[in-house]
Amino acid sequence: MLHEKHKPFPQDFLWGAASAAYQIEGAWNVDGKGKSNWDQFVRIPGKTFKGTTGDVAVDHYHRYKEDVALMAEMGMKTYRFSIAWTRIFPNGKGEVNQKGIDFYNQLIDELIKYNIEPIVTIYHWDLPQALQEEYGGWESRQIVEDFKNYSITLFQAFGDRVKYWVSLNEQNIFTRLGYQTALHPPGVKDDKLYYQVNHHASLANAAAIKAFRMYVPDGKIGPSFAYSPAYAATAKPEDVLAAENAEELTNHWWMDVYAWGEYPKATWNYLEREGIAPQIEEGDLALLKEGKPDFMGVNYYQTTTYEKNPLDGATLEANFNTTGKKGTMEDSGIPGLYKTVSNDNLERTNWDWNIDPQGLRIGLRRITNRYKLPVLISENGLGEYDQVEADGTIQDDYRIEYLHTHLVAIQDAITDGVAVIGYCVWSFTDLLSWLNGFQKRYGFVYVNQHEEGEHDLRRIKKKSFYWYKEVIESNGEKL
Ligand code: BGP
């Protein structure tokens, strides 16, 4: 299946970039915004790299016009951004804060002015702290109703102009880091609760999608899933089985529920035996089936390689590289099921993320074969140190190389028959990385923001900015 002749990118392909409210907006307590779980968490000493916060982030709240003008200059067709729940409902529910609605109206209108298709993410991790305090946030079924109401408020306010929506961003990541490894708020380690929280989030996702059909009947909606396709470390059957376990427990566990409203069998039975399967109430499974997405949103950064893990083997207690010191990431696993191992065939970034463009093609084909849904690549990008040269330029050839090879893989997948509707690079401007501060940069546009020292937040176009501009102009013919 090697082919010299690629199919072209579709004419209406959505070339874009993505961001999230907490990572760019700043203005954390401005214009009536309430406190989110992240506003709370970053104030606990030792939780983020050098104590960075999103209080200012890259000040997009005040500089959105400048940022959108840069997007227009680049020729971007789409921009994916998230809405801060606490700007709309400072306490998560109740009275709407009109100033929050106003801000996003202005941003959306500014994008439309330049023919940039807005893609709105409803939830990118910044939960209203009031809901966390009142009933534990995702820990309670009450979240389903509040999330649905919040979503409907957005559909009513913006659905006339916004036709592409992402429901939950990376449910698998915010729940794992929030409830298994305690790296994100609320900083809990409780496996049973983790699966219960996920069930609530899946219900909330389905409830929002079901409501969407009524409020934005001509729109499209789907979740964004952080998909890391599983590889087996060797052809030993026990390693292949470990990779199968991982594919089911780290991927199908969510995507099957999104696409089919069903939990995968082997994992369900395993969790039942362990006494940590979620409690399901009457009507839950029916609701899950009623909330089918129009596309699978995929955030792709890397593949993960697995081998057999004995019962007394590696656990999830492992160091996660948040410092940018290569080689500090440790392997982790679930005893009896699988354990991660480094893949010597792949290069890694300074944060120990594998670089694997072919893994994207493989993942896209797996999704297509299993779910028969179109895919929106809602995130893909390279987090690296960037250096401003003496002449003021940023020569990020490594980022161009990363994006180039991933786009070739996408075109391979399109040629294979995968329906890809768009590609959102993470990210447009540099922004705050949740745990890694400002030094781990992803943008086409450099922002002079740092953990320490001088930082006037000025924007500088990187070399990759000009490269992507040409890619878009040629609709992917000049990769
Ligand atoms: C995804 C998140 C993004 C972004 C990205 C890069 O998981 O959806 O919000 O942060 O990863 O991650 P990091 O900032 O850890 O490098």
CSV table of C-alpha atoms and ligand atoms in Angstrom, one decimal:
chain,number,residue,atom,x,y,z
A,1,MET,CA,0.0,0.0,0.0
A,2,LEU,CA,2.8,2.4,-0.7
A,3,HIS,CA,1.6,4.9,-3.3
A,4,GLU,CA,3.4,7.6,-5.2
A,5,LYS,CA,0.2,9.2,-6.0
A,6,HIS,CA,-1.5,11.0,-3.1
A,7,LYS,CA,-5.1,12.0,-3.1
A,8,PRO,CA,-5.2,15.8,-2.7
A,9,PHE,CA,-6.5,17.4,0.5
A,10,PRO,CA,-10.3,18.1,0.1
A,11,GLN,CA,-11.1,21.5,-1.2
A,12,ASP,CA,-12.9,22.5,1.9
A,13,PHE,CA,-10.2,21.2,4.2
A,14,LEU,CA,-10.1,23.1,7.5
A,15,TRP,CA,-6.5,24.2,7.9
A,16,GLY,CA,-6.2,25.7,11.4
A,17,ALA,CA,-4.7,25.9,14.8
A,18,ALA,CA,-6.1,25.4,18.3
A,19,SER,CA,-5.9,26.8,21.8
A,20,ALA,CA,-7.6,26.6,25.2
A,21,ALA,CA,-9.1,29.4,27.3
A,22,TYR,CA,-7.0,28.8,30.4
A,23,GLN,CA,-3.8,28.6,28.5
A,24,ILE,CA,-4.1,31.8,26.5
A,25,GLU,CA,-6.7,34.2,27.9
A,26,GLY,CA,-5.4,35.5,31.2
A,27,ALA,CA,-7.7,38.1,32.7
A,28,TRP,CA,-8.5,35.4,35.3
A,29,ASN,CA,-10.7,37.6,37.5
A,30,VAL,CA,-11.8,40.2,35.0
A,31,ASP,CA,-15.4,41.2,33.9
A,32,GLY,CA,-17.2,39.0,36.4
A,33,LYS,CA,-15.3,35.7,35.6
A,34,GLY,CA,-15.6,33.2,38.4
A,35,LYS,CA,-12.8,31.0,39.8
A,36,SER,CA,-12.0,27.7,38.1
A,37,ASN,CA,-10.4,24.6,39.5
A,38,TRP,CA,-7.2,25.6,37.7
A,39,ASP,CA,-7.3,29.1,39.2
A,40,GLN,CA,-7.3,27.3,42.5
A,41,PHE,CA,-4.8,24.5,41.8
A,42,VAL,CA,-2.0,26.6,40.4
A,43,ARG,CA,-1.8,28.4,43.7
A,44,ILE,CA,-0.8,25.3,45.6
A,45,PRO,CA,3.0,25.4,45.8
A,46,GLY,CA,4.8,22.8,43.7
A,47,LYS,CA,2.0,21.9,41.3
A,48,THR,CA,3.2,23.6,38.2
A,49,PHE,CA,6.6,24.3,36.6
A,50,LYS,CA,8.2,27.2,38.6
A,51,GLY,CA,4.7,28.0,39.9
A,52,THR,CA,3.4,29.3,36.6
A,53,THR,CA,-0.3,30.3,36.4
A,54,GLY,CA,-2.8,31.4,33.8
A,55,ASP,CA,-3.5,34.7,35.6
A,56,VAL,CA,-2.1,36.5,32.6
A,57,ALA,CA,-1.1,33.6,30.3
A,58,VAL,CA,-0.5,35.3,26.9
A,59,ASP,CA,-3.2,38.0,27.6
A,60,HIS,CA,-5.3,36.9,24.6
A,61,TYR,CA,-8.4,38.3,26.4
A,62,HIS,CA,-7.1,41.8,25.8
A,63,ARG,CA,-5.1,41.1,22.6
A,64,TYR,CA,-7.5,38.9,20.7
A,65,LYS,CA,-7.8,41.4,17.8
A,66,GLU,CA,-4.1,41.3,17.3
A,67,ASP,CA,-4.1,37.5,17.4
A,68,VAL,CA,-7.0,37.1,15.0
A,69,ALA,CA,-5.3,39.6,12.6
A,70,LEU,CA,-2.2,37.3,12.6
A,71,MET,CA,-4.4,34.3,11.9
A,72,ALA,CA,-5.9,36.1,9.0
A,73,GLU,CA,-2.5,37.1,7.7
A,74,MET,CA,-1.5,33.4,7.8
A,75,GLY,CA,-4.7,32.5,5.8
A,76,MET,CA,-6.0,30.2,8.5
A,77,LYS,CA,-9.4,28.6,7.6
A,78,THR,CA,-10.4,27.6,11.1
A,79,TYR,CA,-9.5,28.4,14.7
A,80,ARG,CA,-10.4,26.1,17.5
A,81,PHE,CA,-10.7,27.7,20.9
A,82,SER,CA,-12.4,26.9,24.2
A,83,ILE,CA,-14.8,28.8,26.3
A,84,ALA,CA,-14.1,29.4,30.0
A,85,TRP,CA,-17.2,28.1,31.7
A,86,THR,CA,-16.6,30.5,34.6
A,87,ARG,CA,-16.9,33.5,32.2
A,88,ILE,CA,-20.4,32.4,31.3
A,89,PHE,CA,-21.5,31.1,34.7
A,90,PRO,CA,-19.1,32.4,37.4
A,91,ASN,CA,-20.5,29.7,39.8
A,92,GLY,CA,-21.1,27.0,37.1
A,93,LYS,CA,-24.8,27.6,37.0
A,94,GLY,CA,-27.5,30.1,37.7
A,95,GLU,CA,-27.2,33.7,36.4
A,96,VAL,CA,-25.4,34.2,33.1
A,97,ASN,CA,-22.6,36.7,33.1
A,98,GLN,CA,-23.3,38.8,30.0
A,99,LYS,CA,-19.8,40.2,29.8
A,100,GLY,CA,-18.5,36.6,29.2
A,101,ILE,CA,-21.0,36.1,26.4
A,102,ASP,CA,-19.9,39.5,25.0
A,103,PHE,CA,-16.3,38.6,24.9
A,104,TYR,CA,-16.9,35.4,22.9
A,105,ASN,CA,-19.3,37.2,20.6
A,106,GLN,CA,-16.6,39.7,19.8
A,107,LEU,CA,-14.0,37.0,19.2
A,108,ILE,CA,-16.4,34.9,17.0
A,109,ASP,CA,-17.4,38.0,15.0
A,110,GLU,CA,-13.7,39.0,14.5
A,111,LEU,CA,-13.0,35.5,13.2
A,112,ILE,CA,-15.9,35.5,10.8
A,113,LYS,CA,-14.9,39.0,9.6
A,114,TYR,CA,-11.8,37.2,8.2
A,115,ASN,CA,-13.6,34.1,7.0
A,116,ILE,CA,-12.1,32.0,9.7
A,117,GLU,CA,-14.4,29.2,10.7
A,118,PRO,CA,-14.7,29.1,14.5
A,119,ILE,CA,-14.6,25.7,16.2
A,120,VAL,CA,-15.7,26.0,19.8
A,121,THR,CA,-14.6,23.6,22.5
A,122,ILE,CA,-17.2,23.6,25.3
A,123,TYR,CA,-14.9,22.2,28.0
A,124,HIS,CA,-11.1,22.3,28.0
A,125,TRP,CA,-10.5,21.4,31.7
A,126,ASP,CA,-11.3,24.6,33.6
A,127,LEU,CA,-14.2,23.5,35.8
A,128,PRO,CA,-16.0,26.1,37.9
A,129,GLN,CA,-14.5,25.8,41.4
A,130,ALA,CA,-17.9,26.4,42.8
A,131,LEU,CA,-19.1,23.1,41.4
A,132,GLN,CA,-16.0,21.3,42.6
A,133,GLU,CA,-16.8,22.6,46.1
A,134,GLU,CA,-20.6,22.0,46.0
A,135,TYR,CA,-20.7,18.4,44.8
A,136,GLY,CA,-17.2,17.3,43.8
A,137,GLY,CA,-17.6,18.4,40.1
A,138,TRP,CA,-17.3,15.3,37.9
A,139,GLU,CA,-17.6,13.1,41.0
A,140,SER,CA,-21.3,13.6,41.1
A,141,ARG,CA,-24.1,12.9,38.6
A,142,GLN,CA,-25.3,16.5,39.2
A,143,ILE,CA,-22.6,17.6,36.7
A,144,VAL,CA,-24.6,16.1,33.8
A,145,GLU,CA,-27.4,18.6,34.2
A,146,ASP,CA,-25.1,21.6,34.8
A,147,PHE,CA,-22.9,20.7,31.9
A,148,LYS,CA,-25.9,20.3,29.7
A,149,ASN,CA,-27.4,23.7,30.7
A,150,TYR,CA,-24.0,25.4,30.2
A,151,SER,CA,-23.8,23.8,26.7
A,152,ILE,CA,-27.3,24.8,25.8
A,153,THR,CA,-26.5,28.4,26.8
A,154,LEU,CA,-23.6,28.3,24.4
A,155,PHE,CA,-25.6,26.8,21.6
A,156,GLN,CA,-28.2,29.5,22.0
A,157,ALA,CA,-25.7,32.3,22.2
A,158,PHE,CA,-23.3,31.3,19.4
A,159,GLY,CA,-25.0,28.5,17.4
A,160,ASP,CA,-26.2,30.9,14.7
A,161,ARG,CA,-22.5,31.5,13.7
A,162,VAL,CA,-20.6,28.6,15.1
A,163,LYS,CA,-21.3,25.3,13.2
A,164,TYR,CA,-18.4,23.2,14.5
A,165,TRP,CA,-18.3,22.2,18.2
A,166,VAL,CA,-16.1,20.1,20.4
A,167,SER,CA,-17.8,18.8,23.5
A,168,LEU,CA,-15.1,17.6,25.9
A,169,ASN,CA,-11.4,18.0,25.4
A,170,GLU,CA,-9.5,14.9,26.2
A,171,GLN,CA,-11.7,13.3,28.8
A,172,ASN,CA,-9.2,10.5,29.1
A,173,ILE,CA,-6.4,13.0,30.1
A,174,PHE,CA,-8.3,15.3,32.5
A,175,THR,CA,-9.7,12.3,34.4
A,176,ARG,CA,-6.5,10.3,34.5
A,177,LEU,CA,-4.4,13.3,35.6
A,178,GLY,CA,-7.2,14.5,38.0
A,179,TYR,CA,-8.1,11.1,39.6
A,180,GLN,CA,-5.3,8.6,38.9
A,181,THR,CA,-2.0,10.4,39.0
A,182,ALA,CA,-3.1,13.5,40.8
A,183,LEU,CA,-1.1,15.8,38.6
A,184,HIS,CA,-4.1,17.9,37.7
A,185,PRO,CA,-7.0,19.2,39.9
A,186,PRO,CA,-8.5,18.0,42.0
A,187,GLY,CA,-5.3,16.0,42.7
A,188,VAL,CA,-6.9,12.7,43.7
A,189,LYS,CA,-5.7,9.1,43.4
A,190,ASP,CA,-8.7,6.8,43.5
A,191,ASP,CA,-9.2,4.2,40.8
A,192,LYS,CA,-12.8,3.5,41.5
A,193,LEU,CA,-13.7,7.2,41.5
A,194,TYR,CA,-11.7,7.6,38.3
A,195,TYR,CA,-14.0,5.2,36.5
A,196,GLN,CA,-17.1,6.7,38.0
A,197,VAL,CA,-16.0,10.2,37.1
A,198,ASN,CA,-15.5,9.0,33.6
A,199,HIS,CA,-19.0,7.6,33.4
A,200,HIS,CA,-20.4,10.9,34.5
A,201,ALA,CA,-18.3,12.8,31.9
A,202,SER,CA,-19.5,10.4,29.2
A,203,LEU,CA,-23.1,11.0,30.2
A,204,ALA,CA,-22.5,14.8,30.2
A,205,ASN,CA,-20.9,14.5,26.8
A,206,ALA,CA,-23.9,12.5,25.4
A,207,ALA,CA,-26.5,14.8,27.0
A,208,ALA,CA,-24.8,17.9,25.4
A,209,ILE,CA,-24.7,16.2,22.0
A,210,LYS,CA,-28.3,15.1,22.3
A,211,ALA,CA,-29.4,18.7,23.1
A,212,PHE,CA,-27.2,20.1,20.3
A,213,ARG,CA,-29.4,18.4,17.7
A,214,MET,CA,-32.3,20.6,18.8
A,215,TYR,CA,-30.4,23.9,19.1
A,216,VAL,CA,-28.0,23.7,16.2
A,217,PRO,CA,-29.5,21.2,13.8
A,218,ASP,CA,-27.2,22.2,10.9
A,219,GLY,CA,-24.0,22.0,13.0
A,220,LYS,CA,-21.5,19.3,13.7
A,221,ILE,CA,-20.2,18.2,17.1
A,222,GLY,CA,-17.8,15.6,18.5
A,223,PRO,CA,-15.5,15.0,21.4
A,224,SER,CA,-11.7,15.5,21.2
A,225,PHE,CA,-10.0,12.4,22.3
A,226,ALA,CA,-6.3,12.2,23.1
A,227,TYR,CA,-5.4,9.1,21.0
A,228,SER,CA,-2.1,7.4,21.6
A,229,PRO,CA,-2.3,4.2,19.4
A,230,ALA,CA,-0.8,1.2,21.2
A,231,TYR,CA,2.2,-0.7,19.7
A,232,ALA,CA,3.5,-4.1,21.0
A,233,ALA,CA,7.1,-4.0,22.0
A,234,THR,CA,7.8,-7.4,20.4
A,235,ALA,CA,6.0,-10.1,18.4
A,236,LYS,CA,5.8,-12.2,21.6
A,237,PRO,CA,2.2,-13.0,22.1
A,238,GLU,CA,2.3,-11.8,25.7
A,239,ASP,CA,3.5,-8.4,24.5
A,240,VAL,CA,0.9,-8.3,21.8
A,241,LEU,CA,-1.8,-9.1,24.3
A,242,ALA,CA,-0.4,-6.3,26.6
A,243,ALA,CA,-0.8,-3.9,23.6
A,244,GLU,CA,-4.4,-5.1,23.0
A,245,ASN,CA,-5.1,-4.6,26.7
A,246,ALA,CA,-3.8,-1.1,26.5
A,247,GLU,CA,-5.6,-0.2,23.2
A,248,GLU,CA,-8.9,-1.3,24.9
A,249,LEU,CA,-8.3,0.2,28.3
A,250,THR,CA,-6.6,3.5,27.2
A,251,ASN,CA,-8.5,4.1,24.0
A,252,HIS,CA,-11.6,2.0,23.2
A,253,TRP,CA,-12.9,2.6,26.8
A,254,TRP,CA,-13.8,6.2,25.6
A,255,MET,CA,-14.1,6.0,21.9
A,256,ASP,CA,-16.5,3.0,21.9
A,257,VAL,CA,-18.7,4.9,24.3
A,258,TYR,CA,-18.7,8.0,22.1
A,259,ALA,CA,-19.3,6.2,18.9
A,260,TRP,CA,-21.5,3.3,20.0
A,261,GLY,CA,-22.7,4.0,23.6
A,262,GLU,CA,-21.0,0.8,24.7
A,263,TYR,CA,-18.2,-0.1,27.0
A,264,PRO,CA,-15.7,-2.6,25.7
A,265,LYS,CA,-16.2,-6.1,27.1
A,266,ALA,CA,-12.8,-7.3,28.3
A,267,THR,CA,-12.1,-4.1,30.1
A,268,TRP,CA,-15.5,-4.0,31.7
A,269,ASN,CA,-15.1,-7.5,33.0
A,270,TYR,CA,-11.6,-6.7,34.3
A,271,LEU,CA,-12.9,-3.7,36.2
A,272,GLU,CA,-15.7,-5.7,37.6
A,273,ARG,CA,-13.3,-8.3,38.9
A,274,GLU,CA,-11.2,-5.6,40.5
A,275,GLY,CA,-14.4,-4.0,42.0
A,276,ILE,CA,-13.8,-0.7,40.3
A,277,ALA,CA,-16.3,-0.7,37.4
A,278,PRO,CA,-18.5,2.4,37.4
A,279,GLN,CA,-22.1,2.3,38.7
A,280,ILE,CA,-24.5,2.6,36.0
A,281,GLU,CA,-28.1,3.7,36.5
A,282,GLU,CA,-31.2,2.9,34.5
A,283,GLY,CA,-31.4,5.0,31.4
A,284,ASP,CA,-27.6,5.7,31.3
A,285,LEU,CA,-26.8,3.3,28.5
A,286,ALA,CA,-29.8,4.6,26.5
A,287,LEU,CA,-28.5,8.2,26.9
A,288,LEU,CA,-25.0,7.2,25.8
A,289,LYS,CA,-26.5,5.8,22.6
A,290,GLU,CA,-28.5,9.0,22.0
A,291,GLY,CA,-25.4,11.2,22.0
A,292,LYS,CA,-23.6,10.1,18.9
A,293,PRO,CA,-21.0,12.5,17.5
A,294,ASP,CA,-20.7,13.7,13.9
A,295,PHE,CA,-16.9,13.2,13.9
A,296,MET,CA,-14.2,11.8,16.1
A,297,GLY,CA,-12.0,14.7,17.2
A,298,VAL,CA,-8.4,13.4,17.6
A,299,ASN,CA,-5.6,15.0,19.5
A,300,TYR,CA,-2.5,13.2,18.3
A,301,TYR,CA,0.9,13.6,19.8
A,302,GLN,CA,2.5,10.2,20.0
A,303,THR,CA,2.1,6.4,20.0
A,304,THR,CA,2.9,4.3,23.1
A,305,THR,CA,4.6,1.0,23.1
A,306,TYR,CA,3.7,-1.8,25.6
A,307,GLU,CA,5.0,-5.0,26.9
A,308,LYS,CA,3.8,-7.6,29.4
A,309,ASN,CA,3.6,-6.5,33.0
A,310,PRO,CA,3.7,-9.0,35.8
A,311,LEU,CA,1.3,-8.8,38.8
A,312,ASP,CA,4.1,-7.2,40.9
A,313,GLY,CA,5.2,-5.0,38.0
A,314,ALA,CA,5.2,-1.3,37.2
A,315,THR,CA,2.3,0.9,38.4
A,316,LEU,CA,1.1,4.4,37.5
A,317,GLU,CA,3.5,5.8,40.0
A,318,ALA,CA,6.1,7.2,37.7
A,319,ASN,CA,7.9,10.4,37.0
A,320,PHE,CA,6.3,12.5,34.3
A,321,ASN,CA,8.8,14.8,32.5
A,322,THR,CA,7.6,18.4,33.1
A,323,THR,CA,11.1,20.0,33.1
A,324,GLY,CA,12.2,19.5,29.5
A,325,LYS,CA,15.2,17.4,30.7
A,326,LYS,CA,15.3,14.6,28.2
A,327,GLY,CA,15.3,11.1,29.6
A,328,THR,CA,13.5,11.9,32.8
A,329,MET,CA,10.2,10.2,31.9
A,330,GLU,CA,9.6,6.9,33.6
A,331,ASP,CA,7.7,3.8,32.4
A,332,SER,CA,4.4,3.1,34.0
A,333,GLY,CA,1.8,0.4,33.8
A,334,ILE,CA,-1.0,-1.6,35.3
A,335,PRO,CA,0.1,-4.8,37.0
A,336,GLY,CA,-1.1,-7.8,35.1
A,337,LEU,CA,-2.2,-5.8,32.0
A,338,TYR,CA,0.6,-3.8,30.4
A,339,LYS,CA,3.6,-1.6,31.0
A,340,THR,CA,5.0,1.1,28.8
A,341,VAL,CA,8.5,0.8,27.3
A,342,SER,CA,10.5,3.2,25.3
A,343,ASN,CA,10.5,2.6,21.6
A,344,ASP,CA,14.1,2.8,20.3
A,345,ASN,CA,12.8,3.2,16.7
A,346,LEU,CA,11.5,6.7,17.5
A,347,GLU,CA,13.1,10.0,18.3
A,348,ARG,CA,11.8,11.9,21.3
A,349,THR,CA,11.3,15.5,22.1
A,350,ASN,CA,13.0,17.2,25.1
A,351,TRP,CA,9.9,16.4,27.1
A,352,ASP,CA,10.2,12.7,26.2
A,353,TRP,CA,7.2,12.6,23.8
A,354,ASN,CA,7.8,10.2,20.9
A,355,ILE,CA,7.9,11.6,17.4
A,356,ASP,CA,5.9,9.2,15.2
A,357,PRO,CA,4.1,10.6,12.1
A,358,GLN,CA,3.3,7.1,10.8
A,359,GLY,CA,1.6,6.4,14.1
A,360,LEU,CA,-0.9,9.1,13.1
A,361,ARG,CA,-1.7,7.3,9.8
A,362,ILE,CA,-2.1,4.0,11.8
A,363,GLY,CA,-4.4,5.7,14.3
A,364,LEU,CA,-6.5,7.3,11.7
A,365,ARG,CA,-7.0,4.0,9.9
A,366,ARG,CA,-7.9,2.2,13.2
A,367,ILE,CA,-10.5,4.8,13.9
A,368,THR,CA,-12.0,4.7,10.4
A,369,ASN,CA,-12.2,0.9,10.4
A,370,ARG,CA,-13.7,0.7,13.9
A,371,TYR,CA,-16.1,3.7,14.0
A,372,LYS,CA,-16.7,4.7,10.4
A,373,LEU,CA,-16.7,8.3,11.4
A,374,PRO,CA,-14.9,11.3,9.8
A,375,VAL,CA,-12.0,12.6,11.8
A,376,LEU,CA,-11.2,16.2,12.9
A,377,ILE,CA,-7.5,16.3,13.9
A,378,SER,CA,-8.2,18.8,16.7
A,379,GLU,CA,-4.6,18.9,18.0
A,380,ASN,CA,-1.1,18.0,16.8
A,381,GLY,CA,2.1,19.8,17.3
A,382,LEU,CA,5.6,20.0,18.7
A,383,GLY,CA,6.4,21.4,22.1
A,384,GLU,CA,10.0,22.6,22.1
A,385,TYR,CA,12.4,25.3,23.4
A,386,ASP,CA,12.5,28.2,20.9
A,387,GLN,CA,15.2,30.8,20.7
A,388,VAL,CA,14.9,34.3,19.5
A,389,GLU,CA,18.0,35.0,17.3
A,390,ALA,CA,20.1,38.2,17.5
A,391,ASP,CA,18.2,39.4,14.4
A,392,GLY,CA,14.9,38.8,16.0
A,393,THR,CA,13.9,35.8,14.0
A,394,ILE,CA,12.9,32.3,15.3
A,395,GLN,CA,14.2,29.5,13.1
A,396,ASP,CA,12.0,26.6,14.2
A,397,ASP,CA,12.9,24.2,11.4
A,398,TYR,CA,12.4,21.3,13.8
A,399,ARG,CA,8.7,22.3,14.1
A,400,ILE,CA,8.3,22.6,10.4
A,401,GLU,CA,9.9,19.1,10.0
A,402,TYR,CA,7.4,17.7,12.6
A,403,LEU,CA,4.4,19.3,11.0
A,404,HIS,CA,5.5,18.4,7.5
A,405,THR,CA,6.0,14.7,8.3
A,406,HIS,CA,2.6,14.6,10.1
A,407,LEU,CA,0.8,16.2,7.2
A,408,VAL,CA,2.4,13.7,4.8
A,409,ALA,CA,1.1,10.9,7.1
A,410,ILE,CA,-2.4,12.6,7.0
A,411,GLN,CA,-2.3,12.7,3.2
A,412,ASP,CA,-1.3,9.0,3.2
A,413,ALA,CA,-4.3,8.3,5.4
A,414,ILE,CA,-6.6,10.3,3.1
A,415,THR,CA,-5.3,8.3,0.2
A,416,ASP,CA,-6.0,5.1,2.2
A,417,GLY,CA,-9.6,6.3,2.5
A,418,VAL,CA,-9.8,8.1,5.8
A,419,ALA,CA,-12.2,11.1,5.9
A,420,VAL,CA,-10.2,13.9,7.5
A,421,ILE,CA,-12.1,17.2,7.7
A,422,GLY,CA,-9.5,19.4,9.2
A,423,TYR,CA,-6.2,19.8,11.0
A,424,CYS,CA,-5.7,22.1,14.0
A,425,VAL,CA,-2.1,22.6,14.9
A,426,TRP,CA,-1.4,23.0,18.6
A,427,SER,CA,-1.0,25.9,18.9
A,428,PHE,CA,-1.4,29.3,17.1
A,429,THR,CA,0.5,31.5,19.5
A,430,ASP,CA,2.8,30.2,22.2
A,431,LEU,CA,0.8,29.6,25.4
A,432,LEU,CA,0.9,28.3,28.9
A,433,SER,CA,1.5,24.6,29.1
A,434,TRP,CA,-0.5,23.2,32.0
A,435,LEU,CA,2.4,21.7,33.9
A,436,ASN,CA,5.4,22.8,31.9
A,437,GLY,CA,5.2,26.6,32.1
A,438,PHE,CA,6.0,28.9,29.2
A,439,GLN,CA,9.3,27.3,28.2
A,440,LYS,CA,7.6,24.5,26.3
A,441,ARG,CA,6.4,26.3,23.2
A,442,TYR,CA,4.1,25.1,20.4
A,443,GLY,CA,3.1,28.2,18.5
A,444,PHE,CA,3.5,29.6,15.0
A,445,VAL,CA,3.7,32.9,16.8
A,446,TYR,CA,6.3,33.4,19.6
A,447,VAL,CA,5.0,35.3,22.6
A,448,ASN,CA,7.6,37.0,24.8
A,449,GLN,CA,6.3,35.4,28.0
A,450,HIS,CA,8.5,33.6,30.5
A,451,GLU,CA,8.5,32.1,34.0
A,452,GLU,CA,10.9,34.8,35.1
A,453,GLY,CA,12.5,37.9,33.8
A,454,GLU,CA,11.4,40.4,31.2
A,455,HIS,CA,8.2,39.6,29.4
A,456,ASP,CA,6.4,42.2,27.4
A,457,LEU,CA,4.1,39.6,25.7
A,458,ARG,CA,5.0,40.9,22.2
A,459,ARG,CA,4.2,38.6,19.3
A,460,ILE,CA,6.8,37.5,16.8
A,461,LYS,CA,6.1,35.3,13.8
A,462,LYS,CA,8.3,32.2,13.7
A,463,LYS,CA,9.7,30.6,10.5
A,464,SER,CA,6.9,28.0,10.8
A,465,PHE,CA,4.3,30.8,10.4
A,466,TYR,CA,5.5,31.5,6.9
A,467,TRP,CA,5.8,27.8,6.1
A,468,TYR,CA,2.2,27.0,7.2
A,469,LYS,CA,0.9,30.1,5.3
A,470,GLU,CA,2.2,28.5,2.1
A,471,VAL,CA,0.8,25.1,2.9
A,472,ILE,CA,-2.6,26.6,3.4
A,473,GLU,CA,-2.4,28.8,0.3
A,474,SER,CA,-1.6,25.7,-1.8
A,475,ASN,CA,-4.2,23.6,0.0
A,476,GLY,CA,-1.5,21.2,1.0
A,477,GLU,CA,0.1,20.8,-2.4
A,478,LYS,CA,3.3,22.5,-1.1
A,479,LEU,CA,4.0,20.6,2.1
B,1,BGP,C1,-3.1,18.3,25.2
B,1,BGP,C2,-4.1,19.4,25.7
B,1,BGP,C3,-3.6,20.8,25.4
B,1,BGP,C4,-2.1,21.0,25.4
B,1,BGP,C5,-1.4,19.9,24.7
B,1,BGP,C6,0.1,19.9,24.9
B,1,BGP,O1,-3.2,17.2,26.0
B,1,BGP,O2,-5.4,19.2,25.2
B,1,BGP,O3,-4.3,21.6,26.3
B,1,BGP,O4,-1.6,21.3,26.6
B,1,BGP,O5,-1.8,18.6,25.2
B,1,BGP,O6,0.5,19.4,26.2
B,1,BGP,P1,1.6,20.0,27.1
B,1,BGP,O7,1.2,21.4,27.3
B,1,BGP,O8,1.6,19.2,28.3
B,1,BGP,O9,2.9,19.8,26.3
